[in-house]
Amino acid sequence: MPSPGNREPGIARRTVSATKRPFDIDEAMSRIREAVRPFPPAALFQLAEEGFDSPFEVLVACMISIRTFDEVTVPTARRFFSRARTARDVAHLTPAEINQLILTTTFHEPKARQIHAIARRLAADYDGELPCDERLLRSLPGVGPKCANLVLGIACGIPRIAVDVHVHRVTNRWGYVRTRTPEQTMTALEEKLPKRYWVEINRLLVPFGKHVCAGRAPRCSVCVVLDMCQQVGVTTHR
C-alpha cells in the first residue's frame, strides 16, 4: 500500500476536489464582480458605457468583435462609429468603405459585406431602426446566437445569455456546467443560471477569463472562487 507521501496523482486530485465547498453562484458572481474591477470591461459593454448602446450599434460592434481581440475591437468600433452610427448612414457607405473602416479586424471583408447588407435592409424595411426582435436578429447575415443575445441583453434590456469562449471555458472549469460546445453551454446555463445574471455573466467572465481564468495556465493562486472551483481540465496553473 503506498505511503501518504507517495500517493498516486489521481488519489491526490480526488482529495483536493473533496475539500471544495459546493459552488454558490451568488457568492461567485459577487466575488468576481469585485475581482474584475481593475480590468477593462468586455468590449461591447465598454462601448455601451461610452454611448454606443443602440441595438444597431451593439450589433455592428459585435460583428466587428468576432474572432477579434477586445483591444482591437474597441478602437475599431469607435473609428467606425465616428463615420456612421445609424443604419441609414451605414447604408450610404459602400462595402469597400466599410471594409477600410474595419480593416484591423479578422474577416473584415465578409463582415463589411454583411454590415452593409444589414444596414440596407433596416433602412428599406424598418425605417432605419433595428427592432428588439430575436427572430429578426437571427435572420440577419452573419448574426449568430451570441451577437443576437448581446444586442437583446445590452441594448434592449431583455435577459439573454451570450456565451463566448470565456463563458464556455470558465463555467465548465468551475464544474457548474458540463458541456462540449458554447451552444450547449448556453442551453445548460438557461436551465440553471438565475435570470438576474443572464446578461452580467458575459460582462464579468470575459475579463475574468482573460486575466485570471485563462485558457492556458490559469492564475488559480489569485482566483477568488478557488475554494468552489472544481478546476475541471486544469493540468497546469500559476
Short mmCIF file of C-alpha atoms in Angstrom, two decimals:
data_model
loop_
_atom_site.label_atom_id
_atom_site.label_comp_id
_atom_site.label_asym_id
_atom_site.label_seq_id
_atom_site.Cartn_x
_atom_site.Cartn_y
_atom_site.Cartn_z
CA MET A 1 0.00 0.00 0.00
CA PRO A 2 1.52 3.36 -0.99
CA SER A 3 2.52 5.72 1.82
CA PRO A 4 0.78 9.13 2.11
CA GLY A 5 3.85 10.78 0.63
CA ASN A 6 3.70 8.58 -2.46
CA ARG A 7 0.03 8.76 -3.33
CA GLU A 8 -0.90 8.27 -6.94
CA PRO A 9 -1.74 11.53 -8.72
CA GLY A 10 -5.37 10.51 -9.21
CA ILE A 11 -5.84 9.96 -5.48
CA ALA A 12 -4.32 13.36 -4.70
CA ARG A 13 -6.64 15.10 -7.15
CA ARG A 14 -9.72 13.44 -5.66
CA THR A 15 -8.62 14.50 -2.18
CA VAL A 16 -8.31 18.14 -3.29
CA SER A 17 -11.70 18.00 -5.03
CA ALA A 18 -13.32 16.61 -1.90
CA THR A 19 -12.23 19.71 0.06
CA LYS A 20 -14.08 22.06 -2.28
CA ARG A 21 -17.21 23.72 -0.97
CA PRO A 22 -20.41 23.45 -3.05
CA PHE A 23 -20.48 26.00 -5.85
CA ASP A 24 -22.51 29.05 -4.84
CA ILE A 25 -23.26 31.10 -7.94
CA ASP A 26 -24.44 34.12 -5.93
CA GLU A 27 -21.20 34.20 -3.96
CA ALA A 28 -19.14 33.57 -7.09
CA MET A 29 -20.72 36.43 -9.02
CA SER A 30 -20.31 38.79 -6.08
CA ARG A 31 -16.63 37.94 -5.69
CA ILE A 32 -15.88 38.13 -9.41
CA ARG A 33 -17.71 41.45 -9.72
CA GLU A 34 -15.14 42.91 -7.34
CA ALA A 35 -12.18 41.00 -8.76
CA VAL A 36 -12.59 42.31 -12.33
CA ARG A 37 -12.97 45.99 -11.39
CA PRO A 38 -9.30 46.76 -12.25
CA PHE A 39 -9.68 45.29 -15.75
CA PRO A 40 -11.31 46.84 -18.84
CA PRO A 41 -14.92 45.69 -19.32
CA ALA A 42 -15.84 43.31 -22.12
CA ALA A 43 -15.72 45.27 -25.38
CA LEU A 44 -19.44 45.65 -26.09
CA PHE A 45 -20.20 46.66 -22.52
CA GLN A 46 -17.38 49.21 -22.63
CA LEU A 47 -18.68 50.68 -25.89
CA ALA A 48 -22.22 50.80 -24.50
CA GLU A 49 -20.94 52.74 -21.48
CA GLU A 50 -19.39 55.20 -23.93
CA GLY A 51 -22.81 55.79 -25.52
CA PHE A 52 -22.74 53.30 -28.39
CA ASP A 53 -25.72 51.45 -26.99
CA SER A 54 -28.42 51.40 -29.66
CA PRO A 55 -29.39 47.93 -30.96
CA PHE A 56 -27.75 48.67 -34.30
CA GLU A 57 -24.52 49.92 -32.73
CA VAL A 58 -24.27 46.93 -30.40
CA LEU A 59 -24.89 44.59 -33.34
CA VAL A 60 -22.23 46.22 -35.50
CA ALA A 61 -19.75 46.21 -32.62
CA CYS A 62 -20.45 42.53 -32.01
CA MET A 63 -19.89 41.66 -35.66
CA ILE A 64 -16.62 43.59 -35.59
CA SER A 65 -15.60 41.65 -32.46
CA ILE A 66 -15.98 38.17 -33.96
CA ARG A 67 -12.60 36.39 -33.81
CA THR A 68 -11.02 39.72 -32.85
CA PHE A 69 -9.39 40.75 -29.56
CA ASP A 70 -11.17 43.37 -27.46
CA GLU A 71 -8.04 45.54 -27.69
CA VAL A 72 -8.70 45.77 -31.44
CA THR A 73 -12.50 45.73 -31.35
CA VAL A 74 -12.94 48.83 -29.19
CA PRO A 75 -10.82 51.31 -31.23
CA THR A 76 -12.09 49.83 -34.50
CA ALA A 77 -15.72 50.28 -33.44
CA ARG A 78 -15.02 53.84 -32.29
CA ARG A 79 -13.46 54.62 -35.67
CA PHE A 80 -16.42 53.10 -37.50
CA PHE A 81 -18.99 55.00 -35.42
CA SER A 82 -17.14 58.27 -35.92
CA ARG A 83 -18.09 57.87 -39.59
CA ALA A 84 -21.55 56.30 -39.31
CA ARG A 85 -23.72 55.32 -36.33
CA THR A 86 -27.15 54.61 -37.79
CA ALA A 87 -28.34 52.06 -40.32
CA ARG A 88 -29.26 54.86 -42.73
CA ASP A 89 -25.77 56.34 -42.51
CA VAL A 90 -24.11 52.94 -42.97
CA ALA A 91 -26.38 52.12 -45.92
CA HIS A 92 -24.94 55.15 -47.74
CA LEU A 93 -21.43 53.70 -47.45
CA THR A 94 -20.09 51.13 -49.87
CA PRO A 95 -18.86 47.72 -48.71
CA ALA A 96 -15.36 48.88 -49.70
CA GLU A 97 -15.62 51.95 -47.45
CA ILE A 98 -16.86 49.82 -44.55
CA ASN A 99 -14.01 47.40 -45.16
CA GLN A 100 -11.47 50.20 -44.84
CA LEU A 101 -13.01 51.30 -41.54
CA ILE A 102 -12.78 47.80 -40.03
CA LEU A 103 -9.59 46.69 -41.77
CA THR A 104 -7.88 45.84 -38.46
CA THR A 105 -10.38 43.09 -37.60
CA THR A 106 -10.37 39.44 -38.57
CA PHE A 107 -12.51 38.52 -41.62
CA HIS A 108 -13.04 42.22 -42.36
CA GLU A 109 -14.18 41.76 -45.98
CA PRO A 110 -17.13 39.41 -45.31
CA LYS A 111 -18.00 41.44 -42.22
CA ALA A 112 -18.12 44.61 -44.32
CA ARG A 113 -20.49 42.99 -46.83
CA GLN A 114 -22.74 41.68 -44.04
CA ILE A 115 -22.86 45.01 -42.18
CA HIS A 116 -23.73 46.79 -45.42
CA ALA A 117 -26.47 44.30 -46.27
CA ILE A 118 -27.98 44.59 -42.78
CA ALA A 119 -27.94 48.39 -42.90
CA ARG A 120 -29.65 48.44 -46.29
CA ARG A 121 -32.34 46.02 -45.13
CA LEU A 122 -33.05 48.05 -42.00
CA ALA A 123 -33.14 51.29 -43.96
CA ALA A 124 -35.53 49.81 -46.51
CA ASP A 125 -37.82 47.72 -44.29
CA TYR A 126 -37.62 49.08 -40.74
CA ASP A 127 -37.26 52.85 -41.14
CA GLY A 128 -33.56 52.56 -40.32
CA GLU A 129 -34.12 51.08 -36.87
CA LEU A 130 -33.18 47.63 -35.56
CA PRO A 131 -36.14 46.23 -33.58
CA CYS A 132 -35.53 44.21 -30.42
CA ASP A 133 -36.76 41.09 -32.16
CA GLU A 134 -34.80 37.86 -31.71
CA ARG A 135 -36.20 36.20 -34.82
CA LEU A 136 -35.25 39.19 -36.97
CA LEU A 137 -31.77 39.39 -35.44
CA ARG A 138 -31.10 35.72 -36.10
CA SER A 139 -32.24 36.14 -39.71
CA LEU A 140 -29.61 38.78 -40.49
CA PRO A 141 -26.45 37.71 -42.32
CA GLY A 142 -23.54 36.87 -40.02
CA VAL A 143 -25.60 37.12 -36.81
CA GLY A 144 -25.46 34.08 -34.53
CA PRO A 145 -26.89 33.45 -31.06
CA LYS A 146 -24.06 35.25 -29.23
CA CYS A 147 -24.46 38.55 -31.08
CA ALA A 148 -28.26 38.34 -31.04
CA ASN A 149 -28.25 37.77 -27.29
CA LEU A 150 -25.77 40.58 -26.64
CA VAL A 151 -27.97 43.01 -28.56
CA LEU A 152 -31.06 41.88 -26.67
CA GLY A 153 -29.28 41.98 -23.32
CA ILE A 154 -27.25 45.19 -23.61
CA ALA A 155 -29.37 47.38 -25.87
CA CYS A 156 -32.86 46.05 -25.23
CA GLY A 157 -32.75 45.06 -21.56
CA ILE A 158 -34.09 41.59 -22.36
CA PRO A 159 -32.40 38.84 -20.31
CA ARG A 160 -30.36 36.63 -22.63
CA ILE A 161 -27.16 34.65 -22.11
CA ALA A 162 -24.30 35.36 -24.52
CA VAL A 163 -21.77 32.55 -24.47
CA ASP A 164 -18.31 33.15 -25.88
CA VAL A 165 -15.11 31.18 -25.39
CA HIS A 166 -14.57 32.65 -21.91
CA VAL A 167 -18.06 31.94 -20.57
CA HIS A 168 -17.90 28.43 -22.04
CA ARG A 169 -14.45 27.64 -20.62
CA VAL A 170 -14.89 29.17 -17.17
CA THR A 171 -18.31 27.72 -16.35
CA ASN A 172 -17.13 24.27 -17.43
CA ARG A 173 -13.89 24.64 -15.46
CA TRP A 174 -15.94 25.50 -12.38
CA GLY A 175 -17.94 22.32 -12.90
CA TYR A 176 -21.09 24.48 -12.92
CA VAL A 177 -21.99 23.01 -16.33
CA ARG A 178 -20.55 20.09 -18.26
CA THR A 179 -20.82 20.75 -21.97
CA ARG A 180 -18.78 20.38 -25.15
CA THR A 181 -19.78 23.46 -27.15
CA PRO A 182 -20.77 27.09 -26.48
CA GLU A 183 -24.24 26.31 -27.82
CA GLN A 184 -24.64 23.51 -25.29
CA THR A 185 -23.33 25.82 -22.57
CA MET A 186 -25.95 28.43 -23.44
CA THR A 187 -28.72 25.84 -23.14
CA ALA A 188 -27.33 24.48 -19.86
CA LEU A 189 -26.99 27.96 -18.35
CA GLU A 190 -30.53 28.87 -19.40
CA GLU A 191 -31.73 25.92 -17.33
CA LYS A 192 -29.51 26.58 -14.30
CA LEU A 193 -28.30 30.17 -14.04
CA PRO A 194 -30.58 32.61 -12.19
CA LYS A 195 -32.04 35.02 -14.72
CA ARG A 196 -30.70 38.05 -12.84
CA TYR A 197 -27.20 37.02 -14.06
CA TRP A 198 -28.03 36.23 -17.68
CA VAL A 199 -26.61 39.46 -19.10
CA GLU A 200 -23.98 40.09 -16.44
CA ILE A 201 -22.26 36.72 -16.79
CA ASN A 202 -20.74 37.76 -20.11
CA ARG A 203 -19.73 41.15 -18.74
CA LEU A 204 -17.89 39.51 -15.83
CA LEU A 205 -16.46 36.31 -17.29
CA VAL A 206 -14.84 37.91 -20.34
CA PRO A 207 -12.33 39.93 -18.26
CA PHE A 208 -12.16 37.16 -15.65
CA GLY A 209 -11.39 34.61 -18.37
CA LYS A 210 -8.78 36.84 -19.97
CA HIS A 211 -6.89 37.93 -16.85
CA VAL A 212 -7.45 35.19 -14.26
CA CYS A 213 -9.07 32.00 -15.56
CA ALA A 214 -7.03 31.96 -18.77
CA GLY A 215 -7.15 29.17 -21.30
CA ARG A 216 -3.59 28.08 -20.60
CA ALA A 217 -2.05 28.12 -17.13
CA PRO A 218 -4.89 29.89 -15.31
CA ARG A 219 -3.90 32.02 -12.33
CA CYS A 220 -5.50 29.76 -9.74
CA SER A 221 -3.28 31.21 -6.99
CA VAL A 222 -5.18 34.52 -7.16
CA CYS A 223 -8.61 33.17 -8.10
CA VAL A 224 -11.39 34.43 -5.83
CA VAL A 225 -13.52 31.31 -6.36
CA LEU A 226 -10.78 28.69 -6.00
CA ASP A 227 -12.45 27.23 -2.92
CA MET A 228 -15.51 26.38 -5.05
CA CYS A 229 -13.98 25.74 -8.47
CA GLN A 230 -13.53 22.07 -9.41
CA GLN A 231 -10.66 23.04 -11.79
CA VAL A 232 -12.01 20.66 -14.42
CA GLY A 233 -9.36 20.01 -17.07
CA VAL A 234 -6.70 22.14 -15.34
CA THR A 235 -3.32 20.40 -15.60
CA THR A 236 -1.00 23.37 -15.01
CA HIS A 237 -1.69 26.65 -13.31
CA ARG A 238 0.02 29.68 -11.77
#
